Amino acid sequence: MAFKKLSIIEPILKAVAEEGYTIPTPIQQQAIPLVLQRKDLLGCAQTGTGKTAAFAIPILQILHEQKPLAPGIKTLILTPTRELAIQIGESFVAYGKHTGIRHTVIFGGVSQLNQTNALRRGVDVLIATPGRLLDLMTQGYIRLDKLQIFVLDEADRMLDMGFIHDVKKIIAKVPAKRQTLFFSATMPPEIQKLANVLLTHPAKVEVTPPASTVDKIEQSLYFVNKQEKPELLIHLLQDKAIVSALVFARTKHGADKIARILQRYNIRAAAIHGNKSQNARQDALADFKNGNLRVLVATDIAARGIDIDDLTHVINF
């Protein structure tokens, strides 16, 4: 099935084609028509399924068809991490470039000035992490009384990261009459309870990649004593076939330590985790994506949902 068979309007079809997409993923095929019908949606989908486009494309279309738009935030997308918020923002830039729909991204760890200036100018779509959103709502910069669509992304990760109480405070401020899109990779009891409260007669879309690894991924396991792990990593990285490597560390301290060791051996490496400033994280990620860094060392939470083209190796340290 091609995108044009999903009743997507021409400005968005053009943008999608310019991104090189022709065939929607399974979650996009199922979710886009349901969202366009203004149904509430419960999506069980992991990172890598094409979930962002599954809600971004129909939201852009719904808002474009209402133009000219009255002032006020029409869509709120709540996501747990800064990196995910920025990536969702990039998707709205890509798919919405011919629509004139205005969006902005807000998150903590940086000055709020640019964010509040964007809010003053007026936005149709707001992409936010919970803490900064609540902060700016308290300061009076954000009102959600005109909200039509509420998207809760990565709900289970919100729970894991301790944001669930902030999420509930935000939910209390959104209009009762709205369309809600709820996405979670897993459905633990507390997340199921939240979905039951938020959604009204939802359509359910379940797209879970099979647990087995796809054929094109080759896996290797090395049995090695803990103290010898850094030496083995350096030995492996002598292989020129490892063009780029994402290395997972268990702790923030461990990620910093691995990056320092690699740098001592003239291997271009940097670490990203929650203790790094937002600018440092974004700079390291940009350097890794454009090839200035060969190795990015990350904790699991910091790396969740990061989209990197042409990654050749992942190493679980």
Coordinates of C-alpha atoms in Angstrom, one line a residue:
M1 CA 0.0 0.0 0.0
A2 CA 1.3 3.5 -0.9
F3 CA 0.9 6.6 1.2
K4 CA -1.4 8.1 -1.4
K5 CA -4.0 5.3 -0.7
L6 CA -4.4 6.6 2.9
S7 CA -6.3 9.7 1.8
I8 CA -3.4 12.0 2.7
I9 CA -3.6 15.5 1.3
E10 CA -1.2 16.6 -1.4
P11 CA 1.0 19.0 0.7
I12 CA 1.9 16.2 3.1
L13 CA 2.2 13.5 0.4
K14 CA 4.7 15.8 -1.3
A15 CA 6.8 16.2 1.9
V16 CA 6.7 12.5 2.6
A17 CA 7.9 11.8 -0.9
E18 CA 10.7 14.3 -0.5
E19 CA 11.8 12.3 2.6
G20 CA 12.1 9.3 0.4
Y21 CA 9.1 7.4 1.9
T22 CA 6.7 5.5 -0.4
I23 CA 5.3 2.6 1.6
P24 CA 3.8 3.2 5.1
T25 CA 4.9 0.9 7.9
P26 CA 2.2 -1.4 9.4
I27 CA 1.5 1.0 12.3
Q28 CA 1.2 3.9 9.8
Q29 CA -1.2 1.9 7.6
Q30 CA -3.4 1.1 10.6
A31 CA -3.2 4.3 12.6
I32 CA -3.4 7.1 10.1
P33 CA -7.0 6.4 8.8
L34 CA -8.2 6.0 12.4
V35 CA -6.7 9.3 13.6
L36 CA -8.1 11.0 10.5
Q37 CA -11.5 9.7 11.6
R38 CA -10.9 11.5 14.9
K39 CA -11.0 8.3 16.9
D40 CA -9.1 7.9 20.2
L41 CA -6.2 5.5 19.7
L42 CA -4.4 3.0 21.9
G43 CA -1.1 2.1 20.1
C44 CA 1.1 -0.7 21.4
A45 CA 4.3 0.0 19.5
Q46 CA 8.0 0.0 20.1
T47 CA 10.6 2.5 18.9
G48 CA 11.5 1.7 15.3
T49 CA 8.0 0.9 14.1
G50 CA 7.4 4.3 12.4
K51 CA 5.1 5.5 15.3
T52 CA 6.0 9.2 15.1
A53 CA 4.8 9.5 11.5
A54 CA 1.7 7.5 12.4
F55 CA 0.5 10.4 14.5
A56 CA 2.4 13.4 13.0
I57 CA 1.0 13.0 9.5
P58 CA -2.7 12.8 10.4
I59 CA -2.4 15.6 13.0
L60 CA -0.9 17.9 10.4
Q61 CA -3.7 17.0 8.0
I62 CA -6.4 17.6 10.6
L63 CA -5.0 21.0 11.4
H64 CA -4.3 22.0 7.8
E65 CA -7.9 21.3 6.9
Q66 CA -9.1 23.7 9.6
K67 CA -7.1 26.7 8.2
P68 CA -7.2 29.5 8.9
L69 CA -6.5 28.4 12.5
A70 CA -7.6 30.4 15.5
P71 CA -4.9 31.3 18.0
G72 CA -4.1 28.7 20.7
I73 CA -2.3 25.3 21.0
K74 CA -4.4 22.7 19.2
T75 CA -2.2 19.7 19.8
L76 CA 0.0 18.7 22.7
I77 CA 2.5 15.8 22.3
L78 CA 4.0 14.7 25.6
T79 CA 7.2 12.6 25.5
P80 CA 9.6 11.6 28.2
T81 CA 13.0 12.7 27.0
R82 CA 14.6 15.8 25.3
E83 CA 16.0 13.7 22.5
L84 CA 12.6 12.2 21.7
A85 CA 11.0 15.6 21.8
I86 CA 13.6 17.0 19.4
Q87 CA 13.2 14.1 17.0
I88 CA 9.4 14.5 17.0
G89 CA 9.9 18.2 16.3
E90 CA 12.2 17.2 13.3
S91 CA 9.4 15.0 12.0
F92 CA 6.9 17.9 12.1
V93 CA 9.4 20.0 10.2
A94 CA 9.8 17.3 7.6
Y95 CA 6.2 16.2 7.1
G96 CA 4.7 19.7 7.7
K97 CA 7.0 21.9 5.5
H98 CA 4.2 22.6 2.9
T99 CA 1.4 23.0 5.4
G100 CA 2.2 26.2 7.3
I101 CA 1.4 24.5 10.6
R102 CA 3.5 26.1 13.4
H103 CA 5.1 24.0 16.1
T104 CA 7.7 24.3 18.8
V105 CA 9.6 22.0 21.2
I106 CA 10.1 22.6 24.9
F107 CA 12.2 20.7 27.4
G108 CA 14.3 21.4 30.5
G109 CA 18.0 21.7 30.9
V110 CA 18.3 24.8 28.7
S111 CA 17.2 28.5 29.0
Q112 CA 13.5 28.9 28.6
L113 CA 13.8 32.2 26.7
N114 CA 13.8 30.9 23.1
Q115 CA 10.9 28.6 24.1
T116 CA 8.8 31.3 25.7
N117 CA 9.5 33.6 22.7
A118 CA 8.2 30.9 20.3
L119 CA 5.1 30.4 22.5
R120 CA 4.4 34.2 22.4
R121 CA 4.6 34.2 18.6
G122 CA 1.9 31.4 18.6
V123 CA 2.1 27.7 17.9
D124 CA -0.4 25.1 16.7
V125 CA 1.5 22.0 17.9
L126 CA 3.4 21.8 21.1
I127 CA 5.9 19.0 21.7
A128 CA 7.1 18.9 25.4
T129 CA 8.7 17.0 28.2
P130 CA 6.6 17.0 31.4
G131 CA 8.8 19.0 33.8
R132 CA 9.3 22.1 31.6
L133 CA 5.7 22.0 30.4
L134 CA 4.4 22.2 34.0
D135 CA 6.9 24.9 34.8
L136 CA 5.8 27.1 31.8
M137 CA 2.1 26.4 32.6
T138 CA 2.6 27.6 36.1
Q139 CA 4.3 30.7 34.9
G140 CA 1.3 31.4 32.6
Y141 CA 3.1 31.0 29.2
I142 CA 1.0 27.9 28.2
R143 CA -2.8 27.5 28.2
L144 CA -4.3 24.3 27.0
D145 CA -8.0 25.3 26.8
K146 CA -8.1 25.3 23.0
L147 CA -6.5 21.8 22.8
Q148 CA -8.1 19.4 20.3
I149 CA -5.6 16.5 20.2
F150 CA -3.5 15.1 23.1
V151 CA -0.7 12.6 22.4
L152 CA 1.0 10.7 25.2
D153 CA 4.1 9.1 23.7
E154 CA 6.2 6.3 25.4
A155 CA 3.8 6.1 28.3
D156 CA 5.7 3.1 29.9
R157 CA 8.9 5.1 29.8
M158 CA 7.1 8.0 31.6
L159 CA 6.3 5.5 34.3
D160 CA 9.9 4.1 34.4
M161 CA 11.4 7.6 34.7
G162 CA 9.0 8.7 37.5
F163 CA 7.0 11.2 35.4
I164 CA 3.6 9.6 35.9
H165 CA 2.5 12.1 38.6
D166 CA 3.5 15.1 36.4
V167 CA 1.6 13.5 33.5
K168 CA -1.5 13.2 35.7
K169 CA -1.2 16.9 36.6
I170 CA -1.0 17.8 32.9
I171 CA -4.0 15.6 32.1
A172 CA -6.1 17.5 34.7
K173 CA -5.5 20.7 32.7
V174 CA -6.5 19.5 29.2
P175 CA -10.1 19.8 28.0
A176 CA -12.4 16.8 28.6
K177 CA -13.6 16.9 25.0
R178 CA -10.5 16.1 22.9
Q179 CA -9.0 13.3 20.8
T180 CA -6.4 11.3 22.6
L181 CA -3.6 9.2 21.1
F182 CA -1.8 6.9 23.6
F183 CA 1.3 5.0 22.7
S184 CA 3.3 2.6 24.9
A185 CA 5.7 -0.3 24.1
T186 CA 4.4 -2.3 27.1
M187 CA 1.1 -2.2 29.1
P188 CA 1.9 -2.7 32.8
P189 CA -1.2 -2.3 35.1
E190 CA -0.6 1.4 36.0
I191 CA -0.3 2.3 32.3
Q192 CA -3.4 0.3 31.4
K193 CA -5.3 2.1 34.2
L194 CA -4.1 5.5 32.8
A195 CA -5.2 4.5 29.3
N196 CA -8.6 3.5 30.6
V197 CA -9.0 7.0 32.2
L198 CA -7.7 8.9 29.2
L199 CA -9.3 7.1 26.2
T200 CA -12.9 7.0 25.1
H201 CA -13.9 3.9 23.0
P202 CA -10.4 3.7 21.6
A203 CA -9.4 1.9 18.4
K204 CA -6.4 -0.4 19.2
V205 CA -3.4 -0.8 17.0
E206 CA -0.8 -3.3 18.0
V207 CA 2.5 -3.5 16.1
T208 CA 5.2 -5.3 18.0
P209 CA 8.4 -6.3 16.2
P210 CA 9.0 -10.0 16.7
A211 CA 11.4 -10.9 19.5
S212 CA 13.8 -12.6 17.2
T213 CA 16.5 -10.4 15.6
V214 CA 16.1 -9.6 11.9
D215 CA 18.3 -11.6 9.6
K216 CA 20.6 -8.7 8.6
I217 CA 21.9 -8.3 12.2
E218 CA 24.8 -10.4 13.1
Q219 CA 25.4 -11.0 16.8
S220 CA 28.5 -12.0 18.8
L221 CA 29.0 -12.7 22.5
Y222 CA 32.3 -12.4 24.2
F223 CA 32.9 -14.0 27.6
V224 CA 35.4 -11.7 29.4
N225 CA 36.3 -10.7 33.0
K226 CA 35.0 -7.3 34.0
Q227 CA 38.5 -5.7 34.3
E228 CA 39.4 -6.8 30.8
K229 CA 36.3 -5.3 29.1
P230 CA 37.9 -2.0 28.2
E231 CA 40.9 -3.7 26.6
L232 CA 38.6 -6.0 24.6
L233 CA 36.6 -2.9 23.4
I234 CA 39.8 -1.2 22.2
H235 CA 40.9 -4.4 20.5
L236 CA 37.5 -4.7 18.7
L237 CA 37.6 -1.0 17.6
Q238 CA 40.9 -1.7 15.8
D239 CA 38.7 -3.3 13.1
K240 CA 38.1 -0.7 10.4
A241 CA 34.8 -2.4 9.6
I242 CA 33.4 -0.8 12.7
V243 CA 32.7 2.6 11.1
S244 CA 30.4 3.8 13.9
A245 CA 29.5 2.2 17.2
L246 CA 26.9 2.9 19.8
V247 CA 28.2 1.5 23.1
F248 CA 25.7 1.0 25.9
A249 CA 26.9 1.4 29.5
R250 CA 24.9 0.6 32.6
T251 CA 25.6 3.8 34.5
K252 CA 26.3 7.5 33.8
H253 CA 29.7 7.2 35.5
G254 CA 30.5 4.1 33.5
A255 CA 29.6 5.9 30.2
D256 CA 32.0 8.8 31.0
K257 CA 34.8 6.3 32.0
I258 CA 34.5 4.3 28.8
A259 CA 34.6 7.5 26.7
R260 CA 37.7 8.8 28.5
I261 CA 39.5 5.4 28.0
L262 CA 38.7 5.4 24.2
Q263 CA 39.9 9.0 23.9
R264 CA 43.3 8.1 25.4
Y265 CA 43.7 5.6 22.6
N266 CA 42.9 8.3 20.0
I267 CA 39.4 6.8 19.3
R268 CA 37.0 9.7 18.7
A269 CA 34.3 9.1 21.4
A270 CA 31.8 11.0 23.6
A271 CA 29.3 10.0 26.2
I272 CA 25.6 11.1 26.5
H273 CA 23.5 10.7 29.6
G274 CA 21.1 12.6 31.9
N275 CA 23.8 14.5 33.8
K276 CA 25.2 16.1 30.6
S277 CA 23.8 19.5 29.6
Q278 CA 21.3 19.5 26.8
N279 CA 23.7 21.3 24.5
A280 CA 26.5 18.8 25.2
R281 CA 24.1 15.9 24.5
Q282 CA 22.9 17.4 21.2
D283 CA 26.4 18.3 20.1
A284 CA 27.7 14.8 20.8
L285 CA 24.7 13.3 18.9
A286 CA 25.1 15.6 16.0
D287 CA 28.9 14.8 15.8
F288 CA 28.1 11.1 15.9
K289 CA 25.4 11.4 13.1
N290 CA 27.7 13.4 10.8
G291 CA 30.7 11.1 11.3
N292 CA 32.9 13.4 13.5
L293 CA 32.7 10.9 16.3
R294 CA 33.2 7.2 15.7
V295 CA 31.8 6.0 19.1
L296 CA 28.9 7.3 21.1
V297 CA 28.7 5.9 24.6
A298 CA 25.2 6.1 26.2
T299 CA 23.0 4.8 29.0
D300 CA 19.8 3.0 27.9
I301 CA 17.5 5.9 28.9
A302 CA 19.6 8.6 27.2
A303 CA 19.6 6.5 23.9
R304 CA 16.0 5.5 23.8
G305 CA 14.4 6.3 20.5
I306 CA 17.5 7.9 19.0
D307 CA 17.3 7.6 15.2
I308 CA 20.8 7.1 13.6
D309 CA 21.1 6.2 9.9
D310 CA 23.9 3.9 8.8
L311 CA 24.9 2.8 12.3
T312 CA 27.2 -0.2 11.7
H313 CA 27.7 -1.6 15.2
V314 CA 26.0 -1.7 18.6
I315 CA 28.1 -2.9 21.6
N316 CA 26.5 -3.8 24.9
F317 CA 29.3 -3.1 27.3

